[in-house]
mmCIF file of C-alpha atoms and ligand atoms in Angstrom:
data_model
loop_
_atom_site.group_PDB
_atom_site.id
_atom_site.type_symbol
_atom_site.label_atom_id
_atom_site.label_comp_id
_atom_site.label_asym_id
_atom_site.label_seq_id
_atom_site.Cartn_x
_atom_site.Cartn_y
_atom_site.Cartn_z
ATOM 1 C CA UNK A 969 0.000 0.000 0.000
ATOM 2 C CA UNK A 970 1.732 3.239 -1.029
ATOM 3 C CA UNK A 971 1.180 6.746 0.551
ATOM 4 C CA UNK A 972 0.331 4.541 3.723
ATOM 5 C CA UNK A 973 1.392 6.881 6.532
ATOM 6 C CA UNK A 974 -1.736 9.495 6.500
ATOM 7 C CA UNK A 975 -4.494 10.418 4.421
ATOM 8 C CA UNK A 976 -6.431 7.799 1.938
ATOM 9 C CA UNK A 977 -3.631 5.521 2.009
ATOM 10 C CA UNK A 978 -3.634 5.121 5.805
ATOM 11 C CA UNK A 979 -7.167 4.948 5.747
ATOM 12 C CA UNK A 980 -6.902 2.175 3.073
ATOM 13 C CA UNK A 981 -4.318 0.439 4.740
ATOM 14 C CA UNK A 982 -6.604 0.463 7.925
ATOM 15 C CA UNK A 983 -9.637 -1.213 5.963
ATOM 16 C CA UNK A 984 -7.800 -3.924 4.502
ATOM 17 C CA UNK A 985 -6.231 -4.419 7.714
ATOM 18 C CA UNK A 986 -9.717 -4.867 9.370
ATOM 19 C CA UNK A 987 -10.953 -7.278 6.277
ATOM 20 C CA UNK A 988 -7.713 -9.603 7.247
ATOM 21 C CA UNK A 989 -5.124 -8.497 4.883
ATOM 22 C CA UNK A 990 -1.480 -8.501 5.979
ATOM 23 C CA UNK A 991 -0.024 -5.151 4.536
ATOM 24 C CA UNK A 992 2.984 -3.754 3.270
ATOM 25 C CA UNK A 993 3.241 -0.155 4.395
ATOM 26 C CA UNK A 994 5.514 2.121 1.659
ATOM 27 C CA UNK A 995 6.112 5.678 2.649
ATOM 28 C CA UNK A 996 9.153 7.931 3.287
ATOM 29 C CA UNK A 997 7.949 8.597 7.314
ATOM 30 C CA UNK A 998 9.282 5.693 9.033
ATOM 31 C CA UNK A 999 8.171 7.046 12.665
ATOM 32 C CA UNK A 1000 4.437 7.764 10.775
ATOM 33 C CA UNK A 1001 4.786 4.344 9.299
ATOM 34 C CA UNK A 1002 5.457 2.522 12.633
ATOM 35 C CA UNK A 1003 2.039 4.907 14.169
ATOM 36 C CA UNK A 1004 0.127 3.640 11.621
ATOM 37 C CA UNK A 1005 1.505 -0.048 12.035
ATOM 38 C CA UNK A 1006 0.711 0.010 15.848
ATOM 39 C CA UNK A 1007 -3.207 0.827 15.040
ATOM 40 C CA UNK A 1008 -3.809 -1.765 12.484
ATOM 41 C CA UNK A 1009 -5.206 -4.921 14.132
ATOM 42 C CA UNK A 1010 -2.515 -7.095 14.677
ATOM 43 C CA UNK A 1011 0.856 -4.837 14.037
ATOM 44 C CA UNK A 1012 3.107 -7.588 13.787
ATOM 45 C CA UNK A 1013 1.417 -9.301 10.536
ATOM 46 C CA UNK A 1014 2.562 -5.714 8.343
ATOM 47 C CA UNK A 1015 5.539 -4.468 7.153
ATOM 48 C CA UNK A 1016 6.736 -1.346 6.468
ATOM 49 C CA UNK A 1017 8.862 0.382 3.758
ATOM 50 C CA UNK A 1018 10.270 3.662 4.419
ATOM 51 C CA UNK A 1019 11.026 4.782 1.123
ATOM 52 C CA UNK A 1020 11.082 7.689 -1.615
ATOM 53 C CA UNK A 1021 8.956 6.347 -4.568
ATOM 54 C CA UNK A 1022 11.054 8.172 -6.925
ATOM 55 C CA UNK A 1023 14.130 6.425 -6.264
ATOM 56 C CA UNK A 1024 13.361 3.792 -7.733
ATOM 57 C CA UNK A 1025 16.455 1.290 -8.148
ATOM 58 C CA UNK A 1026 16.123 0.970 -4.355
ATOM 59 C CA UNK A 1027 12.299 -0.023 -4.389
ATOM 60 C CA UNK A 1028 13.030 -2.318 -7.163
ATOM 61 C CA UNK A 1029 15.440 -3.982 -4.553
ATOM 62 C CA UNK A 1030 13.929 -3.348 -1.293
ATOM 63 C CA UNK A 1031 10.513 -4.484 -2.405
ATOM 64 C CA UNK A 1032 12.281 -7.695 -4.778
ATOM 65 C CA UNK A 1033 14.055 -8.424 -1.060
ATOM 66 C CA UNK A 1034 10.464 -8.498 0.941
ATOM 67 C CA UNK A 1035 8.648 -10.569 -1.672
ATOM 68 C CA UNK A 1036 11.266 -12.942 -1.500
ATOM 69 C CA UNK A 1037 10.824 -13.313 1.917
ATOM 70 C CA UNK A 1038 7.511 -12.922 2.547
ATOM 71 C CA UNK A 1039 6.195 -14.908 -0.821
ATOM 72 C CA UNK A 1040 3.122 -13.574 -3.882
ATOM 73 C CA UNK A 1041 1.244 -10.313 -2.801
ATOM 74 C CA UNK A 1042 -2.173 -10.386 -4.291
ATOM 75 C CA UNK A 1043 -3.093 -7.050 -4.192
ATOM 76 C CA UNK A 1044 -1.318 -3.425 -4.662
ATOM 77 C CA UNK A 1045 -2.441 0.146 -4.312
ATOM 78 C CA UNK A 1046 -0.176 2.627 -6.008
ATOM 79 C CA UNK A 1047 -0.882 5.863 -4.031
ATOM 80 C CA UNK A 1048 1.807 8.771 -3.422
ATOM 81 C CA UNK A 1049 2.122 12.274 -2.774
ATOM 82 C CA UNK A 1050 0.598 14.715 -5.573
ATOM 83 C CA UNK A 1051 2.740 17.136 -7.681
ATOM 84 C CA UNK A 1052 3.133 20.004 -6.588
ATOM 85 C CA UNK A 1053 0.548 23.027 -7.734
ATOM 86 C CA UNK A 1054 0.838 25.163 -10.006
ATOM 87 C CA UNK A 1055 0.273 26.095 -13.981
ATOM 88 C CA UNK A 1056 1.633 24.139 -16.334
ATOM 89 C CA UNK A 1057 3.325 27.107 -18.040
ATOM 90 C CA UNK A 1058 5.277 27.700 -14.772
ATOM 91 C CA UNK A 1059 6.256 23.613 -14.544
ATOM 92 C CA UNK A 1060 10.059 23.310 -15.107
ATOM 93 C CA UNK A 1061 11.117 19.842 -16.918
ATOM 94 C CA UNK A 1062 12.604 18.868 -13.460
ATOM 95 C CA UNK A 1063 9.440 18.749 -12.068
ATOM 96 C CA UNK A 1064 7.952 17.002 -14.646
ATOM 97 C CA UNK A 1065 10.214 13.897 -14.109
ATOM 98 C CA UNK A 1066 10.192 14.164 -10.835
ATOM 99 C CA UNK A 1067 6.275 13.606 -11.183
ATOM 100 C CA UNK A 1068 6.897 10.847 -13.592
ATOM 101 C CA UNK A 1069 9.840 9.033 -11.481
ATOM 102 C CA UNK A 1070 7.762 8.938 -8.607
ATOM 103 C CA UNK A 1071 4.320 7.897 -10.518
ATOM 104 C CA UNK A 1072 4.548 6.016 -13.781
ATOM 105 C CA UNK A 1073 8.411 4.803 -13.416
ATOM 106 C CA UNK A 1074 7.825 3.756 -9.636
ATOM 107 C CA UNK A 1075 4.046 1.996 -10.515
ATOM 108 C CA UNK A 1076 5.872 0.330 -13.253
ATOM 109 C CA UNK A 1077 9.166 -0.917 -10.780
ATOM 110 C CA UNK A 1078 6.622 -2.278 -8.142
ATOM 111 C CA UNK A 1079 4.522 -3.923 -11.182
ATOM 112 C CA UNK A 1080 7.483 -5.635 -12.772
ATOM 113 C CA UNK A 1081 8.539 -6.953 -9.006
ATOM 114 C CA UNK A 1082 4.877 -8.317 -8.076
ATOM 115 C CA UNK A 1083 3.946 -9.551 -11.449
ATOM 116 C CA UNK A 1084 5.620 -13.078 -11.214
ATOM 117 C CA UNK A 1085 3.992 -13.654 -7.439
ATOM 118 C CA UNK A 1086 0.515 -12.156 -9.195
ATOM 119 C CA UNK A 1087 0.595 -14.571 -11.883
ATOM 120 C CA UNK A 1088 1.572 -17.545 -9.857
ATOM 121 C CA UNK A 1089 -1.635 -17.158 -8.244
ATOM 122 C CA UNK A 1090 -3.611 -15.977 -11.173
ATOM 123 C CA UNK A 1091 -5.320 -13.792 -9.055
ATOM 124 C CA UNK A 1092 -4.186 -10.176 -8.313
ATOM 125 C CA UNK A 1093 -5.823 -6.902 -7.888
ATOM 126 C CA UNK A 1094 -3.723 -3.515 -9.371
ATOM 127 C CA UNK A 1095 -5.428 -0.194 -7.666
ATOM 128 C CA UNK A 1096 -4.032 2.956 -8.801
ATOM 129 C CA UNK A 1097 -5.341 6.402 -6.827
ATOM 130 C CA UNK A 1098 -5.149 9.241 -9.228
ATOM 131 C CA UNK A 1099 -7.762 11.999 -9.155
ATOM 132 C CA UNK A 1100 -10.976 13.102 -10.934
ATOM 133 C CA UNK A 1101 -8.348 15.052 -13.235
ATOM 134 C CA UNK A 1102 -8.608 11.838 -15.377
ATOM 135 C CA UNK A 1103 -11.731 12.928 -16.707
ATOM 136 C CA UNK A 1104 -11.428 16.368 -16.568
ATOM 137 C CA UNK A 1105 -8.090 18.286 -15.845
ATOM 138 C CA UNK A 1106 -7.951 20.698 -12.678
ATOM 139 C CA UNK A 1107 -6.858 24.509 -13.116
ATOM 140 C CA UNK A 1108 -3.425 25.291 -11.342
ATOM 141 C CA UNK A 1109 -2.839 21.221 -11.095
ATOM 142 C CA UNK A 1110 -0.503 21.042 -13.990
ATOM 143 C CA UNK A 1111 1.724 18.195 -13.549
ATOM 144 C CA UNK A 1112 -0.597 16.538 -11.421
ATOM 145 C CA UNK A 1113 -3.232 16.799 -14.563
ATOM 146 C CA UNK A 1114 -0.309 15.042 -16.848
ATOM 147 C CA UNK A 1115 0.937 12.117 -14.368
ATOM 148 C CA UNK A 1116 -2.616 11.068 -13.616
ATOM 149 C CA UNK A 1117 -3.569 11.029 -17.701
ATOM 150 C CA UNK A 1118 0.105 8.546 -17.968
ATOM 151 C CA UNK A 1119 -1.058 6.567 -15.350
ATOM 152 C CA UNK A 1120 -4.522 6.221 -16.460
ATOM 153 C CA UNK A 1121 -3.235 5.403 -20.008
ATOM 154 C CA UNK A 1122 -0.796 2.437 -18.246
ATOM 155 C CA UNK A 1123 -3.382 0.982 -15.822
ATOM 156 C CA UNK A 1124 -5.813 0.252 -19.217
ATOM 157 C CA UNK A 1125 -3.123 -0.568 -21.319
ATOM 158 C CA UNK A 1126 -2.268 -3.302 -18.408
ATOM 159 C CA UNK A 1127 -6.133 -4.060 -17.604
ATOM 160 C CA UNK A 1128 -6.114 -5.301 -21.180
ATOM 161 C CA UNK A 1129 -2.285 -7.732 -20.851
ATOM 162 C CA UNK A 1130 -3.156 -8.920 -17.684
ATOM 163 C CA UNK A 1131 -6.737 -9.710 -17.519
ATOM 164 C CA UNK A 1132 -6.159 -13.535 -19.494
ATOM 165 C CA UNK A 1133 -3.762 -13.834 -15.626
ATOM 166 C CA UNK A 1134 -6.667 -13.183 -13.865
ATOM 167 C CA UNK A 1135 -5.556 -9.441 -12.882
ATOM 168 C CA UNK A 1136 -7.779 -7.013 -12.911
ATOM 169 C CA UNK A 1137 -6.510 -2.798 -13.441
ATOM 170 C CA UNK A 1138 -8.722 0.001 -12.170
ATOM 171 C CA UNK A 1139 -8.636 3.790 -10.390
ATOM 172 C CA UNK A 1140 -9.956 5.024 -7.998
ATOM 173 C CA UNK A 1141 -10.308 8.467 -8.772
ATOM 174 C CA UNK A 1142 -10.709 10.944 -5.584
ATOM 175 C CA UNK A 1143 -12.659 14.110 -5.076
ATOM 176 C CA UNK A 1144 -12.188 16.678 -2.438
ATOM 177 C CA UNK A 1145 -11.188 14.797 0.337
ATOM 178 C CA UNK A 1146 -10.225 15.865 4.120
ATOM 179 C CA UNK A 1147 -6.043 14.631 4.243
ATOM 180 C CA UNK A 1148 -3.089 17.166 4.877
ATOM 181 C CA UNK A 1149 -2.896 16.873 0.775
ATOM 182 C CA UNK A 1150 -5.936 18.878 1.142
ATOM 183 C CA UNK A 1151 -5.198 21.095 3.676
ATOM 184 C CA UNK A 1152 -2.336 22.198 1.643
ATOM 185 C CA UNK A 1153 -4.110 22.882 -1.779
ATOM 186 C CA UNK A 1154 -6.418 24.781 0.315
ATOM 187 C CA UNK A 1155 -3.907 26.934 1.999
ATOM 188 C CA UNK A 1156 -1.820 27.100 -1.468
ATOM 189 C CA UNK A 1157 -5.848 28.257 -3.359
ATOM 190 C CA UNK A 1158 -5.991 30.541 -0.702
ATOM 191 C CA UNK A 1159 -3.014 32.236 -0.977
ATOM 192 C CA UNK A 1160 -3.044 33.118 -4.698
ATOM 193 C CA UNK A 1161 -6.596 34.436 -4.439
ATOM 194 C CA UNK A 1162 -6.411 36.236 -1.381
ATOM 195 C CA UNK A 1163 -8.994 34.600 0.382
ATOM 196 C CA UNK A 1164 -9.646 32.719 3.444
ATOM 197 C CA UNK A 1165 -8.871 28.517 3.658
ATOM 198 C CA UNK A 1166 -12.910 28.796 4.892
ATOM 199 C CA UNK A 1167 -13.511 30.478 2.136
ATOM 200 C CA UNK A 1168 -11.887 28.232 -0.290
ATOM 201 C CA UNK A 1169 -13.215 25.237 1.412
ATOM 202 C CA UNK A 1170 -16.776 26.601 1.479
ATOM 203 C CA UNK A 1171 -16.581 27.235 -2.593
ATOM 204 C CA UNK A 1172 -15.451 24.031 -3.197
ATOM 205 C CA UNK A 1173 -18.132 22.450 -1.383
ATOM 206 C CA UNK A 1174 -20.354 24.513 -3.186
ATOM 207 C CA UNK A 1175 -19.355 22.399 -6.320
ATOM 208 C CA UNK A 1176 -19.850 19.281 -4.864
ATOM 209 C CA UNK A 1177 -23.529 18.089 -5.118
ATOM 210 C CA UNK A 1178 -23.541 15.942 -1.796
ATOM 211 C CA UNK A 1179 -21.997 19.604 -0.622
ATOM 212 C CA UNK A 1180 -19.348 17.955 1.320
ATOM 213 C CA UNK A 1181 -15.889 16.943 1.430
ATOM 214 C CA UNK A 1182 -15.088 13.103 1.815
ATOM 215 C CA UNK A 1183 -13.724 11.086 4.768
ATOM 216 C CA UNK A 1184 -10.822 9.074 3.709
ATOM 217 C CA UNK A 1185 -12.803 6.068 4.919
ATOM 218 C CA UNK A 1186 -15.562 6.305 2.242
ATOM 219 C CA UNK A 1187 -12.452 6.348 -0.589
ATOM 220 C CA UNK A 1188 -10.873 3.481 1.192
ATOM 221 C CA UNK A 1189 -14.608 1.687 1.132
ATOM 222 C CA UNK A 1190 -14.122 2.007 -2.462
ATOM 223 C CA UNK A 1191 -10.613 0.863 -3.018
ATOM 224 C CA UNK A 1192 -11.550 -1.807 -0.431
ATOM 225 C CA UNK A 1193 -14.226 -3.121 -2.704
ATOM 226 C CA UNK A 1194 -12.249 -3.153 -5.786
ATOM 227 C CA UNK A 1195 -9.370 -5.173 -4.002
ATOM 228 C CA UNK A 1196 -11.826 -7.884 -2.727
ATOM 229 C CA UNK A 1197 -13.164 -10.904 -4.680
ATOM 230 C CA UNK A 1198 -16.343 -9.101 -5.215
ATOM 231 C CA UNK A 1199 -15.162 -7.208 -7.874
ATOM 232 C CA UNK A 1200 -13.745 -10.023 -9.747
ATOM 233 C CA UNK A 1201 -15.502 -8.721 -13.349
ATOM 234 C CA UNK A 1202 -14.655 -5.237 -12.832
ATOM 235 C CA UNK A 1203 -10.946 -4.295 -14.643
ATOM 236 C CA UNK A 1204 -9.885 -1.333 -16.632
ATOM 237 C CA UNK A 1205 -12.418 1.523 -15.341
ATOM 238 C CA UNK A 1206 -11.667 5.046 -13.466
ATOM 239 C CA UNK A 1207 -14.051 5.208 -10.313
ATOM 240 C CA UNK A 1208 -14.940 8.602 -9.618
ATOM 241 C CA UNK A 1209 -15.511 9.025 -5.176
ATOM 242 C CA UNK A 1210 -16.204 12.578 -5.031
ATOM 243 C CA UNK A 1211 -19.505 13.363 -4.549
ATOM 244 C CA UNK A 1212 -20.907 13.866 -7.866
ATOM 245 C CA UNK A 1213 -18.509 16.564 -8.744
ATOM 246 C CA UNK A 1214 -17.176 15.480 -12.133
ATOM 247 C CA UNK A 1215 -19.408 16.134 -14.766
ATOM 248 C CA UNK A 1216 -18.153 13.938 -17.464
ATOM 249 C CA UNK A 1217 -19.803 10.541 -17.995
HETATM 250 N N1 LIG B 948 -7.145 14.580 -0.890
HETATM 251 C C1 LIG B 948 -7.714 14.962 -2.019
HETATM 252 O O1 LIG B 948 -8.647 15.778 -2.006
HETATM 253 C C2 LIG B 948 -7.265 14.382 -3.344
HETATM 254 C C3 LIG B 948 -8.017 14.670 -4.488
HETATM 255 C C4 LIG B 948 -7.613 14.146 -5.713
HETATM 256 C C5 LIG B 948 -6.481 13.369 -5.788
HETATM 257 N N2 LIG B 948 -5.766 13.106 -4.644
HETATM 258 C C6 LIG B 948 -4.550 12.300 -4.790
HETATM 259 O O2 LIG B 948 -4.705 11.070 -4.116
HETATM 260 C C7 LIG B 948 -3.442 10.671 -3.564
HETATM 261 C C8 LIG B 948 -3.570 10.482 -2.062
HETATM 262 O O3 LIG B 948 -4.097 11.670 -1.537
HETATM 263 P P1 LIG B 948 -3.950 12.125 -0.024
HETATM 264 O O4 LIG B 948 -4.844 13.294 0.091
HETATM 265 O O5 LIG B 948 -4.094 10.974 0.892
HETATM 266 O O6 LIG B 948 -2.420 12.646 -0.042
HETATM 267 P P2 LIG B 948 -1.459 13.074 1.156
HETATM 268 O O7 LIG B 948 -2.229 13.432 2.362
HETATM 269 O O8 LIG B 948 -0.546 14.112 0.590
HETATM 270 O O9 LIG B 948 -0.624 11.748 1.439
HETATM 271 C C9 LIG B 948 0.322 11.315 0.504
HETATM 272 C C10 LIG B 948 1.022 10.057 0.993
HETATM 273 O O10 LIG B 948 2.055 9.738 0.071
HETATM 274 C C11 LIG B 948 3.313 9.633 0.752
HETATM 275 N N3 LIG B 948 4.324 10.171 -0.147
HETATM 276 C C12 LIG B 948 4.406 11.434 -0.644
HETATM 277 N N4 LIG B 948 5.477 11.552 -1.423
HETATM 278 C C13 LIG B 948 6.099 10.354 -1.425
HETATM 279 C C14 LIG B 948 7.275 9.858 -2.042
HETATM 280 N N5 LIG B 948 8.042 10.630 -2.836
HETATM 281 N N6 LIG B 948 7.618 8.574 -1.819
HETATM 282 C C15 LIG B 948 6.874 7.774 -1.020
HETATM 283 N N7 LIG B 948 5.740 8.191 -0.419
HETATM 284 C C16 LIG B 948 5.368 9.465 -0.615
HETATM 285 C C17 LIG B 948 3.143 10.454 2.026
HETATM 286 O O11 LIG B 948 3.888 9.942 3.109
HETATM 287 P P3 LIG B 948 5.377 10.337 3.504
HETATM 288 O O12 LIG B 948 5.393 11.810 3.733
HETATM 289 O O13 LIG B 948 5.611 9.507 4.730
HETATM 290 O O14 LIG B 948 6.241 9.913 2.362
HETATM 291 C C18 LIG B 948 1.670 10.203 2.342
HETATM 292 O O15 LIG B 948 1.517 8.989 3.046
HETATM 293 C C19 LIG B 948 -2.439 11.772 -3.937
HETATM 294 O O16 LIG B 948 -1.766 11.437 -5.123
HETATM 295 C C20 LIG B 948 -3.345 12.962 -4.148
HETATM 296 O O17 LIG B 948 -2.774 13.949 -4.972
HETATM 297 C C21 LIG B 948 -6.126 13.578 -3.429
#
C-alpha cells in the first residue's frame, strides 16, 4: 500500500487491515509508518517500507528483497504524494520527471517486481489512486493533470495484458477529500486568491452536489471493494468518489 502513513492511504491500509489483509506499508515517514503499524489490528502481521517512490532502483530492490521473503502479494495500491501546484506554463522539466519518477516509473518498478507472485496465483488486484483530473483536468494542477492522464493510459493498457492472468486494473479516482494533501491545496488556493482557507473550502463544497468533502474512509470503502473478490468482473475503469462533482460521464 503506497502513501500509507496518512491520508487515503492510511485509511486504506486500515480497511484492509480490518478485512484480514497482511499489509505492506511504503512511505518515506518511518516514525508515521510505525504509528500507523501500531493501530492496524494485529501490528506484527505488516511491514513497512520507508522509502522515496522516486528512487526507484532501491524499491526495485527493497521491495524484490520483501517478496522474497515474505512470498506472492495479491493485491497493490499505487498511491503517493501529488505534484506540486501550479500552472503548467510555470512547470520546469525537473518537475515534470520528478512527477513521472515517482508515478509512472515507480508503478511500473513495483509492477514488474509483483507480477511473477501475481501470476503464480492468477489472481491479483492492481489499484491505482489518481484523481478526478482523469476525466477532466484541474486549473493550477498542472503536472498533477499530466501524471494522472500517464497513469490512467498504463493501468488500461495493463487491464487489457493482464486480464487472461486473472488481474484485474482500475482507479480510484478521488474528489475533495479531508487529508493534509488537502489542507495544503487549500492553503496554497488561498493564498493566490487572497482569500480565506474557509472560504476556499466553502466554494469548493459549493461544487460538490452531496456539498461535502469526503472522509478518507468512504475512498478506502471504495478501493476496499475493488481489491476484494467481489469485484472479480470489474478491470480497466476510473471510479470517480467525489460526490458527484465530475461532470463527465
Ligand atoms: N485529498 C484529495 O482531495 C485528493 C483529491 C484528488 C487526488 N488526490 C490524490 O490522491 C493521492 C492520495 O491523496 P492524499 O490526500 O491521501 O495525499 P497526502 O495526504 O498528501 O498523502 C500522501 C502520501 O504519500 C506519501 N508520499 C508522498 N510523497 C512520497 C514519495 N516521494 N515517496 C513515497 N511516499 C510518498 C506520504 O507519506 P510520507 O510523507 O511519509 O512519504 C503520504 O503517506 C495523492 O496522489 C493525491 O494527490 C487527493
Amino acid at each position: 500500500m503506497g502513501g500509507a502513513s496518512q491520508g487515503i492511504g492510511q485509511a486504506a491500509a486500515k480497511l484492509l487491515a480490518e478485512r484480514g489483509a497482511r499489509v505492506i506499508l511504503l512511505s518515506r515517514r518511518i516514525d508515521a509508518l510505525e504509528a500507523v503499524r501500531s493501530g492496524l489490528p494485529h501490528p506484527s502481521h505488516h511491514k513497512i517500507i520507508a522509502m522515496d517512490m522516486e528512487r526507484i532502483e532501491e524499491l526495485n530492490l527493497t521491495l524484490g528483497r520483501l517478496v522474497a521473503e515474505t512470498g506472492p502479494v495479491s493485491i497493490w495500491i499505487n498511491n503517493t504524494g501529488g505534484p506540486k501546484a501550479g500552472p503548467l506554463t510555470e512547470a520546469t522539466p525537473v518537475e515534470m520527471e520528478r512527477a513521472f519518477r515517482g508515478h509512472v516509473m515507480a508503478s511500473q518498478v513495483i509492477l514488474r517486481t509483483l507480477l511473477p507472485g501475481m501470476k503464480q496465483l492468477k489472481y491479483g488486484r492492481i489499484i491505482n489512486v489518481l484523481s478526478t483530473s482523469v476525466k477532466q483536468p484541474i486549473p493550477n494542477l498542472g503536472v498533477s493533470n499530466l501524471v494522472r492522464a500517464a497513469m490512467a493510459a498504463w493501468a488500461k493498457t495493463l487491464s487489457q495484458e493482464l486480464g487472461p492472468f486473472g488481474i484485474t486494473v482500475n482507479n480510484i479516482l478521488p474528489g475533495f477529500t479531508e487529508t493534509p494533501r488537502l489542507t495544503s491545496l487549500a492553503a496554497d488556493a488561498a493564498a493566490r486568491g487572497s482569500k480565506s482557507e474557509e472560504q476556499v473550502r466553502k466554494e469548493w463544497m459549493d461544487t460538490i452536489p452531496l456539498k461535502r468533502l469526503a472522509d478518507p474512509r468512504e475512498t478506502a470503502e471504495a478501493i476496499g471493494f475493488l481489491a476484494s473478490p467481489r469485484a472479480s468482473y470489474i478491470s480497466g475503469v476510473s471510479l470517480p468518489v467525489d460526490g458527484g462533482r465530475t461532470g463527465a460521464f
